[in-house]
CSV table of C-alpha atoms and ligand atoms in Angstrom, one decimal:
chain,number,residue,atom,x,y,z
A,125,UNK,CA,48.0,-18.6,-2.2
A,126,UNK,CA,47.4,-15.1,-3.8
A,127,UNK,CA,48.0,-12.2,-1.4
A,128,UNK,CA,44.9,-10.1,-0.7
A,129,UNK,CA,45.0,-6.7,-2.4
A,130,UNK,CA,45.9,-3.7,-0.3
A,131,UNK,CA,42.6,-1.9,-1.1
A,132,UNK,CA,40.7,-5.0,0.0
A,133,UNK,CA,42.6,-5.1,3.3
A,134,UNK,CA,42.1,-1.4,4.0
A,135,UNK,CA,38.4,-1.4,3.1
A,136,UNK,CA,37.7,-4.6,5.0
A,137,UNK,CA,39.4,-3.0,8.0
A,138,UNK,CA,37.3,0.2,7.7
A,139,UNK,CA,34.1,-1.7,7.2
A,140,UNK,CA,34.9,-4.1,10.1
A,141,UNK,CA,35.5,-1.1,12.4
A,142,UNK,CA,32.3,0.5,11.3
A,143,UNK,CA,30.4,-2.8,12.0
A,144,UNK,CA,32.1,-3.1,15.4
A,145,UNK,CA,31.2,0.5,16.2
A,146,UNK,CA,27.5,-0.2,15.4
A,147,UNK,CA,27.7,-3.3,17.6
A,148,UNK,CA,28.8,-1.1,20.5
A,149,UNK,CA,26.1,1.5,19.9
A,150,UNK,CA,23.2,-0.7,18.9
A,151,UNK,CA,24.3,-4.2,20.0
A,152,UNK,CA,24.6,-7.0,17.6
A,153,UNK,CA,20.9,-7.8,17.9
A,154,UNK,CA,19.9,-4.5,16.2
A,155,UNK,CA,22.9,-3.9,14.0
A,156,UNK,CA,21.5,-3.4,10.4
A,157,UNK,CA,24.7,-5.0,9.0
A,158,UNK,CA,23.2,-8.3,10.1
A,159,UNK,CA,19.9,-7.7,8.4
A,160,UNK,CA,21.2,-6.7,5.0
A,161,UNK,CA,19.1,-9.4,3.3
A,162,UNK,CA,16.0,-8.9,5.5
A,163,UNK,CA,15.9,-5.1,4.9
A,164,UNK,CA,14.9,-5.3,1.2
A,165,UNK,CA,12.4,-7.9,2.1
A,166,UNK,CA,10.9,-5.6,4.7
A,167,UNK,CA,10.7,-2.8,2.2
A,168,UNK,CA,9.0,-5.2,-0.2
A,169,UNK,CA,6.2,-5.7,2.3
A,170,UNK,CA,5.9,-1.9,2.8
A,171,UNK,CA,5.6,-1.6,-1.0
A,172,UNK,CA,2.9,-4.2,-1.2
A,173,UNK,CA,0.8,-2.6,1.5
A,174,UNK,CA,1.1,1.0,0.3
A,175,UNK,CA,0.7,-0.2,-3.3
A,176,UNK,CA,-2.6,-1.8,-2.4
A,177,UNK,CA,-3.9,1.5,-1.0
A,178,UNK,CA,-2.9,3.4,-4.1
A,179,UNK,CA,-4.4,0.7,-6.3
A,180,UNK,CA,-7.8,1.4,-4.7
A,181,UNK,CA,-8.0,4.8,-6.4
A,182,UNK,CA,-5.8,4.4,-9.5
A,183,UNK,CA,-7.5,4.6,-12.9
A,184,UNK,CA,-5.3,3.2,-15.7
A,185,UNK,CA,-6.5,5.3,-18.6
A,186,UNK,CA,-5.1,8.2,-20.6
A,187,UNK,CA,-8.4,9.3,-22.2
A,188,UNK,CA,-9.9,12.6,-21.1
A,189,UNK,CA,-13.2,11.0,-19.8
A,190,UNK,CA,-15.4,13.2,-17.6
A,191,UNK,CA,-17.5,11.9,-14.8
A,192,UNK,CA,-19.6,14.4,-12.7
A,193,UNK,CA,-17.6,17.2,-14.5
A,194,UNK,CA,-14.4,15.8,-13.2
A,195,UNK,CA,-11.7,14.6,-15.6
A,196,UNK,CA,-10.9,11.0,-14.8
A,197,UNK,CA,-7.7,9.4,-16.1
A,198,UNK,CA,-4.4,8.0,-14.6
A,199,UNK,CA,-2.9,11.5,-14.0
A,200,UNK,CA,-6.0,12.9,-12.3
A,201,UNK,CA,-6.5,9.8,-10.2
A,202,UNK,CA,-2.9,10.2,-8.9
A,203,UNK,CA,-3.6,13.9,-8.3
A,204,UNK,CA,-6.8,12.9,-6.4
A,205,UNK,CA,-4.8,10.5,-4.2
A,206,UNK,CA,-2.1,13.1,-3.6
A,207,UNK,CA,-4.3,16.1,-2.9
A,208,UNK,CA,-7.8,14.9,-1.9
A,209,UNK,CA,-7.5,11.6,-0.1
A,210,UNK,CA,-6.6,12.0,3.6
A,211,UNK,CA,-2.9,10.9,4.0
A,212,UNK,CA,-2.9,10.0,0.2
A,213,UNK,CA,0.3,12.0,-0.3
A,214,UNK,CA,1.9,10.2,2.6
A,215,UNK,CA,1.0,6.8,1.2
A,216,UNK,CA,2.3,7.8,-2.2
A,217,UNK,CA,5.5,9.1,-0.6
A,218,UNK,CA,5.9,5.9,1.4
A,219,UNK,CA,5.5,3.8,-1.8
A,220,UNK,CA,8.0,5.9,-3.7
A,221,UNK,CA,10.7,6.1,-1.1
A,222,UNK,CA,10.2,2.4,0.1
A,223,UNK,CA,11.1,1.6,-3.6
A,224,UNK,CA,14.2,3.7,-3.4
A,225,UNK,CA,15.1,2.1,0.0
A,226,UNK,CA,14.6,-1.3,-1.4
A,227,UNK,CA,17.0,-0.7,-4.3
A,228,UNK,CA,19.5,0.9,-1.9
A,229,UNK,CA,19.4,-2.0,0.6
A,230,UNK,CA,19.6,-4.6,-2.2
A,231,UNK,CA,22.8,-3.0,-3.5
A,232,UNK,CA,24.2,-2.8,0.0
A,233,UNK,CA,23.2,-6.5,0.5
A,234,UNK,CA,24.9,-7.5,-2.8
A,235,UNK,CA,28.0,-5.6,-1.8
A,236,UNK,CA,28.1,-7.2,1.6
A,237,UNK,CA,27.8,-10.7,0.3
A,238,UNK,CA,30.4,-10.0,-2.3
A,239,UNK,CA,32.8,-8.3,0.1
A,240,UNK,CA,32.5,-11.0,2.7
A,241,UNK,CA,33.0,-13.6,0.0
A,242,UNK,CA,29.6,-15.3,0.6
A,243,UNK,CA,28.5,-15.6,-3.1
A,244,UNK,CA,30.5,-18.4,-4.8
A,245,UNK,CA,30.4,-22.1,-5.1
A,246,UNK,CA,27.4,-23.5,-3.2
A,247,UNK,CA,25.9,-20.0,-3.0
A,248,UNK,CA,25.9,-19.4,-6.8
A,249,UNK,CA,22.1,-19.8,-7.0
A,250,UNK,CA,21.6,-17.1,-4.4
A,251,UNK,CA,23.9,-14.7,-6.3
A,252,UNK,CA,22.4,-15.5,-9.7
A,253,UNK,CA,18.8,-15.3,-8.6
A,254,UNK,CA,19.8,-12.0,-6.8
A,255,UNK,CA,20.9,-10.5,-10.1
A,256,UNK,CA,17.6,-11.5,-11.7
A,257,UNK,CA,15.7,-10.0,-8.7
A,258,UNK,CA,17.6,-6.8,-8.9
A,259,UNK,CA,16.8,-6.5,-12.6
A,260,UNK,CA,13.1,-7.2,-11.9
A,261,UNK,CA,13.0,-4.6,-9.1
A,262,UNK,CA,14.5,-2.0,-11.3
A,263,UNK,CA,12.0,-2.7,-14.1
A,264,UNK,CA,9.0,-2.8,-11.7
A,265,UNK,CA,10.1,0.6,-10.3
A,266,UNK,CA,10.3,2.1,-13.8
A,267,UNK,CA,6.8,0.9,-14.6
A,268,UNK,CA,5.7,2.7,-11.5
A,269,UNK,CA,6.9,5.9,-13.0
A,270,UNK,CA,5.1,5.2,-16.3
A,271,UNK,CA,1.8,4.8,-14.4
A,272,UNK,CA,1.6,8.4,-13.1
A,273,UNK,CA,1.0,9.6,-16.7
A,274,UNK,CA,2.7,12.9,-16.3
A,275,UNK,CA,5.1,14.4,-18.8
A,276,UNK,CA,7.9,12.2,-17.4
A,277,UNK,CA,5.8,9.1,-18.0
A,278,UNK,CA,5.4,10.1,-21.6
A,279,UNK,CA,9.1,10.8,-22.2
A,280,UNK,CA,10.0,7.5,-20.5
A,281,UNK,CA,7.5,5.6,-22.7
A,282,UNK,CA,8.8,7.2,-25.8
A,283,UNK,CA,12.4,6.6,-24.8
A,284,UNK,CA,11.6,2.9,-24.1
A,285,UNK,CA,9.9,2.5,-27.5
A,286,UNK,CA,12.9,4.2,-29.2
A,287,UNK,CA,15.3,1.7,-27.4
A,288,UNK,CA,13.2,-1.3,-28.4
A,289,UNK,CA,12.9,0.0,-32.0
A,290,UNK,CA,16.6,-0.2,-32.3
A,291,UNK,CA,16.8,-3.9,-31.5
A,292,UNK,CA,16.9,-6.2,-34.5
A,293,UNK,CA,14.4,-9.1,-34.7
A,294,UNK,CA,12.9,-8.9,-31.2
A,295,UNK,CA,12.5,-5.1,-31.2
A,296,UNK,CA,9.1,-4.8,-32.9
A,297,UNK,CA,7.6,-7.6,-30.7
A,298,UNK,CA,8.9,-6.0,-27.6
A,299,UNK,CA,7.5,-2.6,-28.6
A,300,UNK,CA,4.1,-4.1,-29.4
A,301,UNK,CA,4.1,-5.9,-26.0
A,302,UNK,CA,5.2,-2.8,-24.2
A,303,UNK,CA,2.6,-0.3,-25.5
A,304,UNK,CA,0.1,-3.2,-25.9
A,305,UNK,CA,-0.6,-2.6,-29.6
A,306,UNK,CA,0.6,-0.3,-32.4
A,307,UNK,CA,0.5,3.0,-30.5
A,308,UNK,CA,0.0,4.5,-27.0
A,309,UNK,CA,-3.6,4.0,-26.0
A,310,UNK,CA,-5.6,3.2,-22.8
A,311,UNK,CA,-4.4,-0.3,-23.3
A,312,UNK,CA,-0.8,0.9,-22.7
A,313,UNK,CA,-1.6,2.0,-19.2
A,314,UNK,CA,-3.6,-1.2,-18.3
A,315,UNK,CA,-0.5,-3.1,-19.6
A,316,UNK,CA,1.8,-1.0,-17.3
A,317,UNK,CA,-0.5,-1.7,-14.4
A,318,UNK,CA,-0.5,-5.4,-15.2
A,319,UNK,CA,3.3,-5.5,-15.5
A,320,UNK,CA,3.8,-3.5,-12.3
A,321,UNK,CA,1.6,-5.6,-10.2
A,322,UNK,CA,2.1,-9.0,-11.9
A,323,UNK,CA,5.9,-8.7,-11.7
A,324,UNK,CA,5.7,-7.6,-8.1
A,325,UNK,CA,4.0,-10.9,-7.3
A,326,UNK,CA,6.5,-12.8,-9.5
A,327,UNK,CA,9.2,-11.3,-7.3
A,328,UNK,CA,7.9,-13.6,-4.5
A,329,UNK,CA,8.6,-16.6,-6.7
A,330,UNK,CA,12.1,-15.2,-7.4
A,331,UNK,CA,12.6,-14.8,-3.7
A,332,UNK,CA,11.6,-18.4,-3.1
A,333,UNK,CA,14.3,-19.5,-5.5
A,334,UNK,CA,16.7,-17.1,-3.7
A,335,UNK,CA,16.0,-18.7,-0.3
A,336,UNK,CA,15.4,-22.4,-1.3
A,337,UNK,CA,19.0,-23.4,-0.7
A,338,UNK,CA,19.2,-21.7,2.7
A,339,UNK,CA,17.8,-23.6,5.7
A,340,UNK,CA,17.4,-20.6,7.9
A,341,UNK,CA,17.6,-17.4,6.0
A,342,UNK,CA,17.1,-14.2,8.1
A,343,UNK,CA,14.1,-12.7,6.3
A,344,UNK,CA,12.7,-10.5,9.0
A,345,UNK,CA,14.6,-7.8,10.9
A,346,UNK,CA,13.6,-7.4,14.6
A,347,UNK,CA,10.6,-5.1,15.2
A,348,UNK,CA,12.8,-2.3,16.6
A,349,UNK,CA,14.8,-2.2,13.3
A,350,UNK,CA,11.6,-2.2,11.3
A,351,UNK,CA,10.2,0.7,13.4
A,352,UNK,CA,13.5,2.6,12.9
A,353,UNK,CA,13.3,2.0,9.2
A,354,UNK,CA,9.7,3.2,9.1
A,355,UNK,CA,10.7,6.3,11.1
A,356,UNK,CA,13.5,7.2,8.7
A,357,UNK,CA,11.1,6.6,5.8
A,358,UNK,CA,8.5,9.0,7.3
A,359,UNK,CA,11.1,11.7,7.8
A,360,UNK,CA,12.1,11.4,4.2
A,361,UNK,CA,8.4,11.4,3.1
A,362,UNK,CA,7.8,14.7,5.0
A,363,UNK,CA,11.0,16.3,4.1
A,364,UNK,CA,10.7,15.6,0.4
A,365,UNK,CA,7.0,15.5,-0.4
A,366,UNK,CA,6.1,14.2,-3.9
A,367,UNK,CA,4.5,16.8,-6.1
A,368,UNK,CA,2.4,16.4,-9.2
A,369,UNK,CA,4.1,17.2,-12.5
A,370,UNK,CA,2.2,18.2,-15.7
A,371,UNK,CA,-0.3,15.9,-17.3
A,372,UNK,CA,1.0,14.0,-20.4
A,373,UNK,CA,-0.5,15.0,-23.8
A,374,UNK,CA,0.3,12.7,-26.7
A,375,UNK,CA,0.5,15.7,-29.0
A,376,UNK,CA,3.4,17.3,-27.0
A,377,UNK,CA,7.0,16.2,-26.6
A,378,UNK,CA,8.4,17.4,-23.2
A,379,UNK,CA,12.2,17.5,-23.3
A,380,UNK,CA,13.3,17.4,-19.7
A,381,UNK,CA,12.3,15.5,-16.6
A,382,UNK,CA,13.3,15.0,-13.0
A,383,UNK,CA,15.3,11.8,-12.6
A,384,UNK,CA,15.1,9.3,-9.7
A,385,UNK,CA,18.6,7.9,-9.8
A,386,UNK,CA,17.6,4.7,-8.0
A,387,UNK,CA,15.4,3.6,-10.9
A,388,UNK,CA,15.8,5.8,-13.9
A,389,UNK,CA,19.6,5.8,-14.3
A,390,UNK,CA,19.3,3.6,-17.5
A,391,UNK,CA,17.3,6.5,-19.1
A,392,UNK,CA,20.0,8.9,-18.3
A,393,UNK,CA,22.4,6.6,-20.1
A,394,UNK,CA,20.0,6.1,-23.0
A,395,UNK,CA,19.7,9.9,-23.4
A,396,UNK,CA,23.4,10.2,-24.2
A,397,UNK,CA,24.2,6.9,-25.9
A,398,UNK,CA,23.3,5.3,-29.2
A,399,UNK,CA,20.5,2.7,-28.4
A,400,UNK,CA,22.6,-0.2,-29.6
A,401,UNK,CA,25.6,0.9,-27.5
A,402,UNK,CA,23.1,1.3,-24.6
A,403,UNK,CA,21.8,-2.3,-24.9
A,404,UNK,CA,25.4,-3.6,-25.3
A,405,UNK,CA,26.3,-1.8,-22.0
A,406,UNK,CA,23.2,-3.1,-20.2
A,407,UNK,CA,23.6,-6.7,-21.4
A,408,UNK,CA,27.4,-6.5,-20.7
A,409,UNK,CA,26.8,-5.3,-17.1
A,410,UNK,CA,24.2,-8.1,-16.5
A,411,UNK,CA,26.5,-10.8,-17.9
A,412,UNK,CA,29.5,-9.5,-16.0
A,413,UNK,CA,27.7,-9.5,-12.6
A,414,UNK,CA,26.0,-12.8,-13.3
A,415,UNK,CA,29.2,-14.7,-13.9
A,416,UNK,CA,31.1,-13.2,-11.0
A,417,UNK,CA,30.8,-16.5,-9.0
A,418,UNK,CA,32.7,-18.3,-11.8
A,419,UNK,CA,35.9,-19.4,-10.2
A,420,UNK,CA,38.5,-18.0,-12.6
A,421,UNK,CA,37.1,-14.4,-12.1
A,422,UNK,CA,36.8,-14.4,-8.4
A,423,UNK,CA,40.2,-14.4,-6.9
A,424,UNK,CA,41.2,-11.4,-9.0
A,425,UNK,CA,38.3,-9.3,-7.9
A,426,UNK,CA,37.9,-9.9,-4.2
A,427,UNK,CA,41.6,-10.7,-3.6
A,428,UNK,CA,40.7,-14.1,-2.1
A,429,UNK,CA,41.4,-17.5,-3.4
A,430,UNK,CA,38.9,-20.3,-3.6
A,431,UNK,CA,39.6,-23.3,-1.4
A,432,UNK,CA,38.5,-26.6,-3.0
A,433,UNK,CA,35.4,-28.0,-1.2
A,434,UNK,CA,35.4,-31.6,0.0
A,435,UNK,CA,31.8,-32.5,0.6
A,436,UNK,CA,30.8,-34.4,3.7
A,437,UNK,CA,30.3,-38.2,3.3
A,438,UNK,CA,27.8,-40.4,5.0
A,439,UNK,CA,29.0,-43.8,6.4
A,440,UNK,CA,26.0,-45.7,5.3
A,441,UNK,CA,26.7,-48.7,7.6
A,442,UNK,CA,26.4,-46.3,10.7
A,443,UNK,CA,23.5,-44.1,9.6
A,444,UNK,CA,20.2,-44.6,11.5
A,445,UNK,CA,18.2,-42.1,9.4
A,446,UNK,CA,17.5,-39.9,12.4
A,447,UNK,CA,17.6,-36.7,10.2
A,448,UNK,CA,19.5,-34.6,12.7
A,449,UNK,CA,22.1,-33.8,10.1
A,450,UNK,CA,19.4,-32.8,7.6
A,451,UNK,CA,17.9,-30.4,10.2
A,452,UNK,CA,21.2,-28.8,11.1
A,453,UNK,CA,22.7,-28.4,7.6
A,454,UNK,CA,22.5,-24.6,6.7
A,455,UNK,CA,22.5,-25.2,2.9
A,456,UNK,CA,19.9,-27.9,2.4
A,457,UNK,CA,22.8,-30.1,1.3
A,458,UNK,CA,21.5,-33.3,2.9
A,459,UNK,CA,18.6,-35.3,1.6
A,460,UNK,CA,16.9,-38.1,3.5
A,461,UNK,CA,16.3,-41.0,1.0
A,462,UNK,CA,14.4,-44.3,1.5
A,463,UNK,CA,16.8,-47.0,2.9
A,464,UNK,CA,17.3,-50.0,0.7
A,465,UNK,CA,15.0,-53.0,1.3
A,466,UNK,CA,16.1,-55.1,4.2
A,467,UNK,CA,17.6,-52.2,6.2
A,468,UNK,CA,16.6,-51.8,9.9
A,469,UNK,CA,15.9,-48.1,9.2
A,470,UNK,CA,13.4,-46.3,7.0
A,471,UNK,CA,15.6,-43.5,5.8
A,472,UNK,CA,19.3,-42.8,5.1
A,473,UNK,CA,21.1,-39.5,4.7
A,474,UNK,CA,22.7,-38.5,1.4
A,475,UNK,CA,24.9,-35.5,0.8
A,476,UNK,CA,24.4,-33.4,-2.3
A,477,UNK,CA,28.1,-32.5,-2.9
A,478,UNK,CA,27.4,-29.4,-5.1
A,479,UNK,CA,25.5,-27.8,-2.2
A,480,UNK,CA,27.9,-28.7,0.6
A,481,UNK,CA,30.1,-26.0,2.1
A,482,UNK,CA,32.1,-28.6,4.2
A,483,UNK,CA,31.2,-26.6,7.3
A,484,UNK,CA,31.1,-29.7,9.4
A,485,UNK,CA,27.8,-28.9,11.2
A,486,UNK,CA,26.3,-32.3,10.2
A,487,UNK,CA,29.3,-34.0,11.7
A,488,UNK,CA,28.6,-32.3,15.0
A,489,UNK,CA,24.9,-33.1,14.7
A,490,UNK,CA,25.3,-36.8,14.2
A,491,UNK,CA,25.3,-38.9,17.4
A,492,UNK,CA,26.3,-42.0,15.5
A,493,UNK,CA,29.6,-41.0,13.9
A,494,UNK,CA,27.9,-41.6,10.6
A,495,UNK,CA,29.1,-38.6,8.7
A,496,UNK,CA,32.6,-37.5,8.0
A,497,UNK,CA,34.5,-34.7,6.3
A,498,UNK,CA,37.1,-36.4,4.1
A,499,UNK,CA,39.9,-34.0,5.1
A,500,UNK,CA,39.2,-33.9,8.9
A,501,UNK,CA,38.5,-36.7,11.3
A,502,UNK,CA,35.2,-36.7,13.2
A,503,UNK,CA,36.8,-36.0,16.6
A,504,UNK,CA,38.7,-33.0,15.2
A,505,UNK,CA,35.5,-31.5,13.8
A,506,UNK,CA,33.6,-32.0,17.0
A,507,UNK,CA,36.4,-30.3,19.0
A,508,UNK,CA,36.5,-27.4,16.6
A,509,UNK,CA,32.7,-26.9,16.8
A,510,UNK,CA,32.9,-27.1,20.6
A,511,UNK,CA,35.7,-24.5,20.8
A,512,UNK,CA,33.9,-22.2,18.4
A,513,UNK,CA,30.7,-22.5,20.4
A,514,UNK,CA,32.6,-21.8,23.6
A,515,UNK,CA,34.0,-18.6,22.0
A,516,UNK,CA,30.6,-17.3,20.9
B,155,HEM,C1,14.7,-8.5,-3.8
B,155,HEM,C2,16.0,-8.4,-3.5
B,155,HEM,C3,16.6,-9.3,-2.5
B,155,HEM,C4,16.2,-9.8,-1.3
B,155,HEM,C5,14.8,-9.5,-0.6
B,155,HEM,C6,17.2,-10.6,-0.7
B,155,HEM,C7,17.1,-11.3,0.5
B,155,HEM,C8,18.1,-12.2,1.0
B,155,HEM,C9,18.0,-12.8,2.3
B,155,HEM,C10,16.9,-12.6,3.3
B,155,HEM,C11,19.1,-13.6,2.4
B,155,HEM,C12,19.5,-14.4,3.7
B,155,HEM,C13,20.4,-13.6,4.5
B,155,HEM,C14,20.9,-14.2,5.8
B,155,HEM,O1,20.3,-15.2,6.2
B,155,HEM,O2,21.8,-13.7,6.4
B,155,HEM,C15,19.9,-13.5,1.2
B,155,HEM,C16,21.0,-14.1,1.0
B,155,HEM,C17,21.8,-13.9,-0.1
B,155,HEM,N1,21.6,-13.0,-1.2
B,155,HEM,FE1,20.0,-11.9,-1.4
B,155,HEM,N2,18.3,-10.7,-1.6
B,155,HEM,C18,18.0,-9.9,-2.7
B,155,HEM,C19,18.8,-9.6,-3.7
B,155,HEM,C20,20.1,-10.1,-3.9
B,155,HEM,C21,21.1,-9.7,-4.8
B,155,HEM,C22,20.8,-8.5,-5.9
B,155,HEM,C23,22.2,-10.4,-4.7
B,155,HEM,C24,23.5,-10.4,-5.4
B,155,HEM,C25,23.6,-10.2,-6.7
B,155,HEM,C26,22.0,-11.3,-3.6
B,155,HEM,C27,22.8,-12.3,-3.1
B,155,HEM,C28,22.7,-13.1,-2.0
B,155,HEM,C29,23.6,-14.1,-1.6
B,155,HEM,C30,24.9,-14.5,-2.3
B,155,HEM,C31,23.1,-14.6,-0.4
B,155,HEM,C32,23.7,-15.7,0.5
B,155,HEM,C33,24.5,-15.0,1.5
B,155,HEM,C34,24.9,-16.0,2.7
B,155,HEM,O3,24.8,-17.2,2.5
B,155,HEM,O4,25.4,-15.4,3.7
B,155,HEM,N3,20.7,-11.1,-3.1
B,155,HEM,N4,19.2,-12.6,0.4
B,156,SF4,S1,22.6,-37.5,11.9
B,156,SF4,FE1,23.9,-39.3,11.4
B,156,SF4,S2,22.6,-41.0,11.8
B,156,SF4,FE2,21.3,-39.3,11.7
B,156,SF4,S3,20.6,-39.3,9.5
B,156,SF4,FE3,22.4,-38.0,9.7
B,156,SF4,S4,24.2,-39.3,9.2
B,156,SF4,FE4,22.4,-40.6,9.6
B,157,SF4,S1,29.3,-30.1,5.8
B,157,SF4,FE1,27.3,-31.0,6.3
B,157,SF4,S2,26.2,-29.4,7.3
B,157,SF4,FE2,27.8,-28.4,6.2
B,157,SF4,S3,27.0,-28.0,4.2
B,157,SF4,FE3,27.9,-30.0,4.0
B,157,SF4,S4,26.3,-31.4,4.4
B,157,SF4,FE4,25.6,-29.4,5.1
């Protein structure tokens, strides 16, 4: 077996001590380490709620239309929310910083599952869907910046068009889709709004895929952790209030803009790289992170070797179809199928080997000795589960 790398050992030790320390201070019930997946989900709900409030006042146009002597367009509507609506600036700040917090917690979540080696084999779908979710979240956040229609929005729009233009074959189509036509018009902003909101709802579908193979995913932190997160968010909102930039004018070309490193880092890369090199780097990073669960890559990176998985097996002659194993399996690896004609029972259990972690929980759940791990007799598994339960 390959020896774990020294850096892996040292970092694992440091992280473990940190986690243990938080357990002493906060108890394991409130330790955020144990809600690394639930925290981005929490921030997503905050984003939906605050986004709904902003949506009520947002006007997706770039025209200089006047109503009652007031200039009405995307920029002035955001200005109105920030400076005229009671608590508008707070809601805007919450929306902005909850987005940053979501990216931060997603990255910590991904690092945690990678570091604790919980991303390969039967978990590949969670990992892969996670990469897609991360890409979506980044893109949704970027479209949020386009919506403000300040000088930064204009530069980002032009940089995106420039990046799409460089792509052979698909470039023109992407550009037309992005600006919603041949040039930047009112339709461009309504497209941004559609993408921003539409993809946010699509995230929920992505999350369903992310969770579908987990029987009991922890998706909600305890209320105390939620309150603590909200309190931290409010401190940031008040310490770093969001200001209005300058309104975008299509005839001007602003040269610099303030960068939000959580969402806009690809633009920092694009500003210093040839667009083809930029796309190569972006696609390369995506492919690299997507294929991390592939076995031949894994032992080298995390310093741990994969153990082959021997899926549990059902002894059909003993199975009564009681479904207890199905209820206990953490990875949705057991399916109850109709029993063949003539059987005394209606259902029988079947194991889906590619989802099985050989954790043995189903063996402990079955009161009829009807499920086995090929490499460990039933009695040994039951004893092991009992001793683990006694320790916990
Ligand atoms: C929108 C962003 C995301 C949300 C809301 C989210 C949420 C969650 C939740 C709630 C769980 C269950 C955790 C548990 O029960 O302990 C989970 C598991 C998992 N997530 Fe994510 N996730 C996101 C993105 C990602 C990303 C970017 C990756 C990695 C590339 C990832 C990889 C995984 C893996 C491998 C698991 C299974 C871990 C295990 O079985 O212990 N997720 N996720
Ligand atoms: S718990 Fe045992 S008897 Fe019940 S369905 Fe599963 S394998 Fe069959
Ligand atoms: S050993 Fe049993 S409980 Fe564990 S993953 Fe496989 S089928 Fe599910």
